[in-house]
Coordinates of C-alpha atoms in Angstrom, one line a residue:
Chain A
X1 CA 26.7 -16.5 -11.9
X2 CA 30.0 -15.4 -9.9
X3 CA 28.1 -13.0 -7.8
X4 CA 27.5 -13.7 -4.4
X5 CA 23.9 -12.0 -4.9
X6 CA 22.9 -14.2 -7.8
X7 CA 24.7 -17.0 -6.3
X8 CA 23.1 -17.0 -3.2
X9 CA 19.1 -16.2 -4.6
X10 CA 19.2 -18.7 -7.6
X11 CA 16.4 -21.7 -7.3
X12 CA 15.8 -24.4 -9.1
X13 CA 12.4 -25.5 -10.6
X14 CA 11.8 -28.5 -9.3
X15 CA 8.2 -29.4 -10.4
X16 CA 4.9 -27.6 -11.7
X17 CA 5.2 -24.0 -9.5
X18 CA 8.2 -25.6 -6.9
X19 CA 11.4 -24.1 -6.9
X20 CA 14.3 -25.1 -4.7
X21 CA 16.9 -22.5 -3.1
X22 CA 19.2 -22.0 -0.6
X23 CA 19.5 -19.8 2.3
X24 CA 22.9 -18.8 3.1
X25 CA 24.7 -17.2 6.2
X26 CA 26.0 -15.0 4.0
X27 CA 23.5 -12.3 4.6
X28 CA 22.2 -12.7 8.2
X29 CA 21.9 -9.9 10.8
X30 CA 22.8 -11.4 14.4
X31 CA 22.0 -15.3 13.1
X32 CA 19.1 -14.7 11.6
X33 CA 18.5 -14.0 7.3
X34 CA 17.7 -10.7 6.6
X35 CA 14.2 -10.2 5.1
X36 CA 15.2 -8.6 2.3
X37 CA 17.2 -11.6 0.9
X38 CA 14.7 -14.0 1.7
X39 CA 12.2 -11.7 -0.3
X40 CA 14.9 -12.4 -3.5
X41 CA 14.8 -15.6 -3.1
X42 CA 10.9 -16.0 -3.2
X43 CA 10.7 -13.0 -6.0
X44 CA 13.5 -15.3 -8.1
X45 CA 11.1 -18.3 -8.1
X46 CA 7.7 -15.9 -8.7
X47 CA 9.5 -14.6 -11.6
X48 CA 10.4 -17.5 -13.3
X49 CA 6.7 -18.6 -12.8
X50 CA 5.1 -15.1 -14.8
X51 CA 5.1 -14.1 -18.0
X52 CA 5.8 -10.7 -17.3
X53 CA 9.1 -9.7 -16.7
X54 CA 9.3 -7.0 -13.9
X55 CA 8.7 -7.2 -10.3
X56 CA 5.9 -4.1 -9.8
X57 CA 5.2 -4.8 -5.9
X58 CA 5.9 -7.3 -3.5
X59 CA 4.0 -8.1 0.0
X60 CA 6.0 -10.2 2.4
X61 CA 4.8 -11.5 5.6
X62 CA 7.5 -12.8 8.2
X63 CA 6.4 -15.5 9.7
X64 CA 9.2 -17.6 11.3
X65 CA 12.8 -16.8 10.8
X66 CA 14.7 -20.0 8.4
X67 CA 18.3 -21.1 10.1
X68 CA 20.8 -21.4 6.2
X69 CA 19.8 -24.2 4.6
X70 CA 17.5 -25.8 1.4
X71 CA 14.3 -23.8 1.2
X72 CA 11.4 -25.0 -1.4
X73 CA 9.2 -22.0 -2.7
X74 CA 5.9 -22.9 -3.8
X75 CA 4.5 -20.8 -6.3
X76 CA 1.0 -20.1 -7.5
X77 CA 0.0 -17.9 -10.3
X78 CA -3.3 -16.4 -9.3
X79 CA -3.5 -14.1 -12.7
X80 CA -1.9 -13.8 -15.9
X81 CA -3.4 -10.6 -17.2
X82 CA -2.1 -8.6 -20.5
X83 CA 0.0 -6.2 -18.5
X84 CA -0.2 -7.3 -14.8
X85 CA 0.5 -10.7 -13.9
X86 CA -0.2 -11.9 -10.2
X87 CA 1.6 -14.6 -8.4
X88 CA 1.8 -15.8 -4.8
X89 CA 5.0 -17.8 -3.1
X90 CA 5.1 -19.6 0.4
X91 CA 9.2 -20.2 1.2
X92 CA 9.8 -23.0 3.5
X93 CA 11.1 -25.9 4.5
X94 CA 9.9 -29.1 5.5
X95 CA 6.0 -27.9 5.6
X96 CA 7.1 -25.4 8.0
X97 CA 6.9 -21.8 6.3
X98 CA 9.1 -18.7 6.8
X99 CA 7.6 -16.2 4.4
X100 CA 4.0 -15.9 2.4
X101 CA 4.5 -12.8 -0.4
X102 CA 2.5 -12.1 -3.3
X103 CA 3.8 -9.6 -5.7
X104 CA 2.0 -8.1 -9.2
X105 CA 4.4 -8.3 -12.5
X106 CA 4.2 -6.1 -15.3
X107 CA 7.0 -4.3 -18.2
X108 CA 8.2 -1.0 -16.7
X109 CA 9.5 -0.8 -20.1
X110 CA 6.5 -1.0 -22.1
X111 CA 4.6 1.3 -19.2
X112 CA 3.2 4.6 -20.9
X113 CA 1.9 7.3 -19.2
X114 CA 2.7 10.4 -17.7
X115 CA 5.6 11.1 -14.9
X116 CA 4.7 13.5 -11.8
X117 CA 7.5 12.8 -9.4
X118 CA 6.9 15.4 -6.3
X119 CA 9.8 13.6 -4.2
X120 CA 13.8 14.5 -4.2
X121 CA 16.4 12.1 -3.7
X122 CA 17.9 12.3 0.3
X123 CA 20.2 15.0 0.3
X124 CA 23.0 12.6 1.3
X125 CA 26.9 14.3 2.3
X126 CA 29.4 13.0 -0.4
X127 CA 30.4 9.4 0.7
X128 CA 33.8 10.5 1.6
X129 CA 31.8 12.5 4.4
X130 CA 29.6 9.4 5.6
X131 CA 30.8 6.5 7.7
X132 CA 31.6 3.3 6.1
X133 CA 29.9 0.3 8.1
X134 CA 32.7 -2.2 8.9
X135 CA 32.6 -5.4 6.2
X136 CA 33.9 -7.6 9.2
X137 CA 29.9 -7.7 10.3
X138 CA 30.8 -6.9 13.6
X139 CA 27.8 -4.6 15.1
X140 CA 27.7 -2.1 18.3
X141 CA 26.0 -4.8 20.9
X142 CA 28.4 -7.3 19.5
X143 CA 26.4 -9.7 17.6
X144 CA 27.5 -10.7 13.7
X145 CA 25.8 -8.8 10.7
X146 CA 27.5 -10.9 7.6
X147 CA 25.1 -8.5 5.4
X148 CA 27.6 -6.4 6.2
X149 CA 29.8 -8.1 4.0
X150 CA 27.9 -7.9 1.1
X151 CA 27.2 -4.5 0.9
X152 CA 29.3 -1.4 1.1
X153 CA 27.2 1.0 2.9
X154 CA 28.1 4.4 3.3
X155 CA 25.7 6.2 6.3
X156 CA 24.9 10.1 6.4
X157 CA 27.1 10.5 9.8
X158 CA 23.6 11.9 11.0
X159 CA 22.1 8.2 10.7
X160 CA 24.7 6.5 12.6
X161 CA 25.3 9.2 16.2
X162 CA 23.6 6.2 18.0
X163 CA 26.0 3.7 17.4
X164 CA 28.4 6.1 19.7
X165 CA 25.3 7.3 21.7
X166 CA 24.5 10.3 20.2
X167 CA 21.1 9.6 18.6
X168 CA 19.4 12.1 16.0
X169 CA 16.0 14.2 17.0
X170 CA 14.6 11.7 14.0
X171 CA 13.6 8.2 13.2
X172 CA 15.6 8.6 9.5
X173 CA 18.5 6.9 8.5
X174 CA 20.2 7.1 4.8
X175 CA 23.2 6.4 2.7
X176 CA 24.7 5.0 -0.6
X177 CA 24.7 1.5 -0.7
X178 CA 26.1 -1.1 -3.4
X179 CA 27.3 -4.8 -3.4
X180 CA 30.8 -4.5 -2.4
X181 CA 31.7 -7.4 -4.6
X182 CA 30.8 -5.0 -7.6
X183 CA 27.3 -6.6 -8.6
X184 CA 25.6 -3.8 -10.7
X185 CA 21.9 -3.7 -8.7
X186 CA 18.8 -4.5 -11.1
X187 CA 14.9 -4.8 -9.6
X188 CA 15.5 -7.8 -7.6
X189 CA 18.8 -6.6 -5.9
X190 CA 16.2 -3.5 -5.0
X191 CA 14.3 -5.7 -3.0
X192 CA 17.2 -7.0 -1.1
X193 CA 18.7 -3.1 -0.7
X194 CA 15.5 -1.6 1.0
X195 CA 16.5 -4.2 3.6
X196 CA 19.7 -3.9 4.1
X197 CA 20.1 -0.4 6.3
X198 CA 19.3 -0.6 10.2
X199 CA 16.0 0.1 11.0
X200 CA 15.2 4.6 11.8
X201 CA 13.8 3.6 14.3
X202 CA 17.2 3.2 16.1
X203 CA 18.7 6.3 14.9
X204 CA 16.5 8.0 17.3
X205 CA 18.4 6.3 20.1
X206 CA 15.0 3.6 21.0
X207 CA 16.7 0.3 22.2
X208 CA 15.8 -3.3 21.2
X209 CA 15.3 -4.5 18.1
X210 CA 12.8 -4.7 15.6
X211 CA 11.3 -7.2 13.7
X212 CA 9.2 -7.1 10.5
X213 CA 5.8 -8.1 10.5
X214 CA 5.2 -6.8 6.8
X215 CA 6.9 -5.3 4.3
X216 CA 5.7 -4.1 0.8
X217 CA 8.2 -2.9 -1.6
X218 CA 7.4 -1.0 -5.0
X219 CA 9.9 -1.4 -7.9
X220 CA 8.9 1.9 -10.2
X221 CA 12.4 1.7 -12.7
X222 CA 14.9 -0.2 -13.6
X223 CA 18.1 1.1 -11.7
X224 CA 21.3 2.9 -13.4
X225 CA 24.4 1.4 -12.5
X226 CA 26.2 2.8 -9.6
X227 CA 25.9 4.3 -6.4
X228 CA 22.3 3.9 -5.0
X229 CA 20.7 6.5 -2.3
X230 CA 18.7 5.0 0.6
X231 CA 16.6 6.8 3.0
X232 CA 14.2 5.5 5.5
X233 CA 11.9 7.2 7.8
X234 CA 9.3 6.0 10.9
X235 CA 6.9 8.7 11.5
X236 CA 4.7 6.6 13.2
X237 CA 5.5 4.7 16.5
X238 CA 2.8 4.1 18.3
X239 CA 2.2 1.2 21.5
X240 CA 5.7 0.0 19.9
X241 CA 4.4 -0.8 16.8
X242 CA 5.7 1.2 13.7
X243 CA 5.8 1.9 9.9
X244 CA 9.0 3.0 8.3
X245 CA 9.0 3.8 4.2
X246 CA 12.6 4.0 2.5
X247 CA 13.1 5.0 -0.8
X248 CA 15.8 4.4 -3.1
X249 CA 17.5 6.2 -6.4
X250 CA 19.9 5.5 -8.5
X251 CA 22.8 7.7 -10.2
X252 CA 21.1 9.3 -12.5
X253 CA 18.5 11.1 -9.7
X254 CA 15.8 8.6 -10.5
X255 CA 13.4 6.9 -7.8
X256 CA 13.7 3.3 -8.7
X257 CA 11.9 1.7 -5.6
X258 CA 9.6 2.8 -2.2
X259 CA 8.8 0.7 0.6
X260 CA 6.7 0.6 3.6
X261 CA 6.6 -2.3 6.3
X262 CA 4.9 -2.7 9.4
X263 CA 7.0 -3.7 12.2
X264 CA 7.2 -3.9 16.3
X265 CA 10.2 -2.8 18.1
X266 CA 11.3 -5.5 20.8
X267 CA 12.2 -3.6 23.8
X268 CA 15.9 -4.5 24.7
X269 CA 16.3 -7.6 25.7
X270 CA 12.8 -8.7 24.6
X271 CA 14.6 -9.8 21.4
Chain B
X1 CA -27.2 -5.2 12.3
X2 CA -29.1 -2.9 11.1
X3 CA -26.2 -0.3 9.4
X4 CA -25.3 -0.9 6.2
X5 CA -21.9 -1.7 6.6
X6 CA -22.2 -4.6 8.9
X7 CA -25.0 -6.0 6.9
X8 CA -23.0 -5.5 3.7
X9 CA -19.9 -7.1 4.8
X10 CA -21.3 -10.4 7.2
X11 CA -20.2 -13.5 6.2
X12 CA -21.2 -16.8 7.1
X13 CA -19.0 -19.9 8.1
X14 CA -19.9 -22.4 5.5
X15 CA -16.9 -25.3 6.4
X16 CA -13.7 -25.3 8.1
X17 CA -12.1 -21.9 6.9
X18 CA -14.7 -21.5 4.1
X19 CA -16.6 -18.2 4.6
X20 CA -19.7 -17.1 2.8
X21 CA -20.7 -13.2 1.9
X22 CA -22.5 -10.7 -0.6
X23 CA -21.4 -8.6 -2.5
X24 CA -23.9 -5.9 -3.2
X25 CA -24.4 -3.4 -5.4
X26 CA -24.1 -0.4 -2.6
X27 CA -20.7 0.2 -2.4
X28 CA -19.8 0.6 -6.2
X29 CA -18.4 3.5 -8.5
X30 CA -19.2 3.1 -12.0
X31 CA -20.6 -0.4 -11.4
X32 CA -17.6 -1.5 -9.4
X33 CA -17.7 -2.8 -6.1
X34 CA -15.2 -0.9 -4.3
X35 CA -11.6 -2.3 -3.8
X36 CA -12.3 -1.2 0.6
X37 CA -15.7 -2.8 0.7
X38 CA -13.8 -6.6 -0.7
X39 CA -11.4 -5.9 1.6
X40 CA -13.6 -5.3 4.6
X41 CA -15.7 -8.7 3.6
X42 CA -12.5 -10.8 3.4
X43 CA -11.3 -9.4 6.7
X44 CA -14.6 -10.0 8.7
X45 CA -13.9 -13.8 7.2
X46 CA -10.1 -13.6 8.3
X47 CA -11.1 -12.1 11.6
X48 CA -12.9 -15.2 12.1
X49 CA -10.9 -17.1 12.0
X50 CA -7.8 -16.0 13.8
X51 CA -7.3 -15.6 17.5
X52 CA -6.0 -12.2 17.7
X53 CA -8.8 -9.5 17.9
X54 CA -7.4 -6.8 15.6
X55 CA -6.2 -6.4 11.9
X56 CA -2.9 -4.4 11.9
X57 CA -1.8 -4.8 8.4
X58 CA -3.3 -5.8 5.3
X59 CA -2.1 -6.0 1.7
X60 CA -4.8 -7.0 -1.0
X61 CA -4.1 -7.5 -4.2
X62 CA -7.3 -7.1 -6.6
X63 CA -7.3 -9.9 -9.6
X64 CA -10.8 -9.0 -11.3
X65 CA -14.0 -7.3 -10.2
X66 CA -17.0 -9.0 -9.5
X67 CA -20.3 -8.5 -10.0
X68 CA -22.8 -8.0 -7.3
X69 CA -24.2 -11.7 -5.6
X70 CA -22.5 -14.1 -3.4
X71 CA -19.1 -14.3 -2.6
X72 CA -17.2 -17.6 -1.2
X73 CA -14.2 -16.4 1.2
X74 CA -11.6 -19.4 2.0
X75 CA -9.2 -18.4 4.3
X76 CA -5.6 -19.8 5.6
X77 CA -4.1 -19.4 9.1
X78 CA -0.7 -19.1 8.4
X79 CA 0.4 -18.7 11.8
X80 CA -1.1 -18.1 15.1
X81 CA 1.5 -16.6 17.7
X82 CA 1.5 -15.5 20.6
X83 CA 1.5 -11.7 19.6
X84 CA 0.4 -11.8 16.1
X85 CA -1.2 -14.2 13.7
X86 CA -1.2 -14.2 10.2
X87 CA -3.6 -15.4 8.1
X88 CA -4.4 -15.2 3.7
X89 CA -8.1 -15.0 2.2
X90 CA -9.1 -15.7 -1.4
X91 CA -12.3 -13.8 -2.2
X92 CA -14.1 -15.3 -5.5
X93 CA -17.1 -17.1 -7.1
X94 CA -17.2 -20.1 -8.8
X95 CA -13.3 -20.6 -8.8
X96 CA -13.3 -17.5 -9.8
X97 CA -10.9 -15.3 -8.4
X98 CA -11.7 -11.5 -7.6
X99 CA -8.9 -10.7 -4.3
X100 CA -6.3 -11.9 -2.9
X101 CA -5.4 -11.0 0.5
X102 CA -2.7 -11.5 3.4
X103 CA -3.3 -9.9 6.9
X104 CA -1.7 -9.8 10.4
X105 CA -3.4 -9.7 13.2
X106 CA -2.7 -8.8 16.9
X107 CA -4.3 -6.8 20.4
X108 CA -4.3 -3.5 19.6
X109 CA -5.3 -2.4 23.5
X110 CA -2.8 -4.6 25.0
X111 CA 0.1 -3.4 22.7
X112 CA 3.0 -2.0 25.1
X113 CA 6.1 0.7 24.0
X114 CA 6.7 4.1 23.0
X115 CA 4.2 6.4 20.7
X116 CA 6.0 9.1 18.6
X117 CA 4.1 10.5 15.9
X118 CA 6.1 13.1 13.9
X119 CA 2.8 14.1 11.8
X120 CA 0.1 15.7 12.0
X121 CA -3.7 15.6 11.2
X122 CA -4.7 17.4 7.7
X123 CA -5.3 21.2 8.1
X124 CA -9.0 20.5 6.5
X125 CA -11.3 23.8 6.8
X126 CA -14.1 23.1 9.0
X127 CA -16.9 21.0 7.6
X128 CA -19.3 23.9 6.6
X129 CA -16.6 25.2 4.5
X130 CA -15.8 22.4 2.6
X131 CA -17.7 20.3 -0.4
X132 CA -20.7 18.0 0.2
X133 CA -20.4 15.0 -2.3
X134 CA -23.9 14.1 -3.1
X135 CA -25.1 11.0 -2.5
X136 CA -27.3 10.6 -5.2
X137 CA -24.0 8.7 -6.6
X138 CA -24.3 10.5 -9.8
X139 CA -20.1 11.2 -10.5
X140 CA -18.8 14.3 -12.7
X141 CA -19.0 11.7 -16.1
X142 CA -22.6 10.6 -15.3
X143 CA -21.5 7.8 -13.8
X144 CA -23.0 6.3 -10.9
X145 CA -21.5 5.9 -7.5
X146 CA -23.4 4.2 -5.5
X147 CA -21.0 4.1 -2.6
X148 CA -21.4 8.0 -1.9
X149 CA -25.0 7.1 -0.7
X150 CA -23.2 5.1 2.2
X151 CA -20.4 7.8 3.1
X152 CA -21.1 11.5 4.0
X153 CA -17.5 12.9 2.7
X154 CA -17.0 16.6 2.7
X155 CA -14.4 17.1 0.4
X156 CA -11.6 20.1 1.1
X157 CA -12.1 23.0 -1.5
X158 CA -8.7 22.5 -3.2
X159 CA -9.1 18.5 -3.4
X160 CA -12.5 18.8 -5.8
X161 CA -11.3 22.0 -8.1
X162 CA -10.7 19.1 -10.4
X163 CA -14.5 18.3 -10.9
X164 CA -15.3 22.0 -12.5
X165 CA -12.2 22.6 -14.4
X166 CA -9.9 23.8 -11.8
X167 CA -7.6 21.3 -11.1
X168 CA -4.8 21.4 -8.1
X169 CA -1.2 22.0 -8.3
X170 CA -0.6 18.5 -6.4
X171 CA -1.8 15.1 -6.2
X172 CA -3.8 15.6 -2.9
X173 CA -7.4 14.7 -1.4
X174 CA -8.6 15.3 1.5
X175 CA -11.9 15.5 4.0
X176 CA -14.0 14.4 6.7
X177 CA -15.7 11.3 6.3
X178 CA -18.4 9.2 8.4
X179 CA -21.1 6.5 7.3
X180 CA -24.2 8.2 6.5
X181 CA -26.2 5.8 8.8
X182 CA -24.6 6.9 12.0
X183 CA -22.3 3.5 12.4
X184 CA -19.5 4.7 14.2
X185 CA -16.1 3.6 13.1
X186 CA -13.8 0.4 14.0
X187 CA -10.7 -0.9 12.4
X188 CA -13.4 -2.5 9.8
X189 CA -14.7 0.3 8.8
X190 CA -11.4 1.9 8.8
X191 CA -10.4 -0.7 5.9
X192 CA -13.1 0.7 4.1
X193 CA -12.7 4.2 4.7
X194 CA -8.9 4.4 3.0
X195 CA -10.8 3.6 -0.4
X196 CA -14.0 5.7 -0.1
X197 CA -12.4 8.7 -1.5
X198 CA -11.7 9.8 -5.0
X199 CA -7.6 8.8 -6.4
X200 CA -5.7 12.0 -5.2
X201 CA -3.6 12.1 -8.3
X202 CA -7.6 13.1 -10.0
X203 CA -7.4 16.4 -8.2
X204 CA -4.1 17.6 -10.1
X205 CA -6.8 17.0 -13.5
X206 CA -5.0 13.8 -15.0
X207 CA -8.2 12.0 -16.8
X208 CA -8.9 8.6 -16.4
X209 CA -9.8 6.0 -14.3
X210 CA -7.0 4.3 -11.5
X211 CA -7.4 0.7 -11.0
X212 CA -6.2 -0.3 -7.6
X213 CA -3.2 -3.4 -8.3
X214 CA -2.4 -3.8 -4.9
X215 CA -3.5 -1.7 -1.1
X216 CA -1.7 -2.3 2.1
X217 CA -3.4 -0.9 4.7
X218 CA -2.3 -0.4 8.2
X219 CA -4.6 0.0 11.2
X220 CA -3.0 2.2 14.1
X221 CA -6.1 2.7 16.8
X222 CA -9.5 2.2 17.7
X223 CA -11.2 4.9 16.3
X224 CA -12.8 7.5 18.4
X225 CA -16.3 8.1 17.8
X226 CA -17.2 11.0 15.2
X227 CA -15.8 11.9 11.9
X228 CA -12.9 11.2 10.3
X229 CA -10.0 13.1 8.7
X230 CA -8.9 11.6 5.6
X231 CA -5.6 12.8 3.1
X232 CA -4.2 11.3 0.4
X233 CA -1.1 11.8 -1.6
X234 CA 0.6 10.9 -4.8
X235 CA 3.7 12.2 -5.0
X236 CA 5.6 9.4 -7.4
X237 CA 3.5 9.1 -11.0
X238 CA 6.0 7.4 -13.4
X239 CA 4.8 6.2 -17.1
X240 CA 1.4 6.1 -15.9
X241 CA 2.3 3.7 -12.4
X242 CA 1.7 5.7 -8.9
X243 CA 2.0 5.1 -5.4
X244 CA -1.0 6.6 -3.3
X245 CA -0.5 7.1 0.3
X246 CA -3.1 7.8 2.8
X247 CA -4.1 8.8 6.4
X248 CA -7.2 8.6 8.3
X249 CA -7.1 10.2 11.8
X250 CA -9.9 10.5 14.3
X251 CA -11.9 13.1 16.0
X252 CA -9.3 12.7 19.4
X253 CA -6.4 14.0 17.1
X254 CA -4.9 10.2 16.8
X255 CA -3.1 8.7 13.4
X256 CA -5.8 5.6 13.4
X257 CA -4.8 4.0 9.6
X258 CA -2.4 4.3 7.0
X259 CA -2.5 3.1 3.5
X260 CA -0.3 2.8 0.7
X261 CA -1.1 1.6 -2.8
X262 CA -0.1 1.0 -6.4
X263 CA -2.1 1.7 -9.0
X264 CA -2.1 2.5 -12.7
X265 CA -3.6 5.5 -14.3
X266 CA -5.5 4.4 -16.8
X267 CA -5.9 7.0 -19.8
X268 CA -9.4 9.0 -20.7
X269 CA -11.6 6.1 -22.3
X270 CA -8.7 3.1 -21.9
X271 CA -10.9 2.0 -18.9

C-alpha cells in the first residue's frame, strides 16, 4: 500500500466488529477532515465486516468534526442476506463519535437485470480548457485545503467565476478529478471523490460555508481507470438549508456513483 | 386521534429510549407493510426523544418485513446540538430486526438564509382529469393493497398507462395525493407520503416487484393544508439496481419533501 489513499483509509481489526484507523491531515479542508475521507475510513472497516463485497449505498451522518489522529470504528452487521448485506459503523475516538453511517453491500458483478440509464455524463470542456485547482491547498479566503493535494481537479471554468467574483446564474459545479499521485479510483475512492469538489452552492456566488449534515452516496459500477467526471447540483436552498446531488462517470461514459446530502450553509462568518 | 394515520403510527414510551408501536395491517401492498408507514412509526419514537421539533433528513434502511402486531422501537441520541440533533432507531420484534434508521432533526420555522428553488411543481392535469386508484386495494395482479384505502391518489394519465398495457416512454409517476380521512399533512405524514405511490420505473412496463434497500428522505416545509403534488423519477436502472427520486410539493406551490432511494427490481415472479 504506497498510495496515500489506501495508506491513509487502512484499519486494523482490532476485536469482534472494532477496527482501528487513522485520520490524517492529509485530506482536510480549512483544519477540518473532509467527509468524504472519513466516510472511507468507516466504509474500509464495514467492508471488512460483510460478506459481500461491494459498497451499494452509504448514509453518513456528521456529527462532530475528528482533529488527525487514531480513530476506532465500531462495526455492527445488522443483516447478512444472500445478495444484500447490511452493516452499520460509529467512527470515534475516545467514546466521543464523529460519524454514524450504515451502508447495504451487495456484487455489482453478479447484479442481473436490465440497464435504463436516462442521464448523460456533464458536458465538461476538455481539461486543457478547465482550471486546475492549485496542489499547494491554498484556497480564495486563505485557509489550507491539503485535499487539494491529493487530488488533481480540473473545474469547468463556469464552476470556479466565484473564486475571482464572477459567480454562475447556477448552484452547479463540475470537473475531472483523479488522485494526483496516480491511484487508479475503485468504489471506495468514489466515496471519497463525491466529496472532494467545493460545494454548488458557492458557485452561485452565496458566502459562508457549508457543512454536511447528511450525505448518502450510491455506488452503481465499478469505475474504469482514468479520468472521472464530477458534477454537482443544489436545486433546492431553502431557509439556508440545501440538498445538492453529484454524479460521477468514468472514461468509458459510465455512471459509476450518485449522491445526495443534506446540508446548511453557514452564513459568512457563522462558520 | 381519531385519523388513521396517527392512530396507526403512536408509540408508547416503554423505558428510557425504548418505544412501543403497532404495526397494522392498513398500510400494506401485497401483505407488506409499507416501507413509509415503518418509517413514520420509528420517527414518531425518534421524535420523542430528541429536542429539536422537526425531522429534516432521514435514511432507513429496510432489513426484513414484518408482519402485522407490535413493534418495539429503541432509539439512540446520537447528538443533541444546538441546531440539530441526531438520533438512530431500530424498529423490530423479538430481536428481530425489520429497519434501521438514522435521522436529523432541527426547527424548521426558526431556520434563517436564502431560499432558491430552481424547480418546479409537476405539470399534473387537474384532478378530474387524472386516474382515481381505488381503494378497495385490489392492485392490477389481484393483489391486495390495503394502503390505497388510506390515501386518495389520483394518478396522472401517463404515470398508470402501465396498468392496461400501455406503458410510458420514461420512468415517471406522478399525482395528487391526501389521506382519505381528511388528516391534513405534517412532516409525518410527509415521510409517509414519498412511499404511497407505485415505483416510477413500473410505469415504463418493467414487471416485477421493487424492494426498497434503503430511502433518505428529506423534509423541506410544513405542509400547507390540501393536497399534495407528488413525482417520481428513475432515470439510472443498471443490472436491475435503480435510484428513485421524488418530490412532494404542497397546495401553496412550495418544494415540502424530497426523497431519494435505492432499490432493486426484482424480476416477474422472483418476488
Amino acid at each position: 500500500m504506497t498510495n496515500e489513499f489506501d495508506a491513509d483509509t487502512a484499519v486494523d481489526a482490532v476485536g469482534m466488529g472494532s477496527y482501528r484507523g487513522t485520520v490524517t491531515d492529509r485530506w482536510s479542508v480549512a483544519g477540518r477532515p473532509n467527509g468524504g475521507y472519513l466516510m472511507a475510513i468507516a466504509l474500509r472497516a464495514m467492508g471488512h465486516a460483510t460478506r459481500h463485497p461491494d459498497p451499494m449505498t452509504m448514509t453518513a451522518h456528521f456529527l462532530r468534526s475528528p482533529s488527525p489522529g487514531p480513530v476506532d470504528v465500531d462495526v455492527d452487521v445488522l443483516r447478512a442476506g444472500r445478495t444484500v448485506s447490511t452493516a452499520q459503523a460509529a467512527l470515534g475516538r475516545g467514546g466521543r463519535e464523529f460519524v454514524r453511517a450504515i451502508a447495504a453491500f451487495g456484487d455489482l458483478e453478479a447484479a442481473e437485470g436490465p440497464t435504463v440509464v436516462d442521464l448523460k455524463p456533464p458536458g465538461l470542456p476538455v481539461r486543457e480548457d478547465c482550471v486546475p485547482i492549485p496542489g499547494d491547498g491554498l484556497m480564495p479566503d486563505g485557509s489550507a485545503a491539503t485535499i487539494m493535494a491529493r487530488f488533481d481537479v480540473r473545474a469547468a471554468p463556469d464552476a470556479v467565476g466565484w473564486v475571482i467574483g464572477r459567480p454562475s446564474v447556477r448552484s452547479e459545479m463540475s470537473g475531472w478529478v483523479r488522485f494526483r499521485d496516480g491511484r487508479e479510483p475503485d468504489l471506495l475512492a468514489l466515496v471519497q471523490m463525491l466529496d472532494a469538489f467545493p460545494p454548488a452552492v458557492l458557485a452561485a456566488g452565496h458566502p459562508g460555508s457549508v457543512p454536511t449534515i447528511e450525505l448518502t452516496a450510491h455506488l452503481r459500477a465499478h469505475p474504469a481507470p482514468g479520468w472521472l467526471r464530477y458534477v454537482s447540483r443544489t436545486r433546492a436552498l431553502i431557509d439556508g438549508y440545501l440538498e445538492e446531488e453529484a454524479e460521477l462517470w468514468d472514461s468509458e461514459d459510465r455512471l459509476v456513483a450518485q449522491a445526495r446530502q443534506f446540508a446548511r450553509l453557514a452564513g459568512a462568518g457563522e462558520g
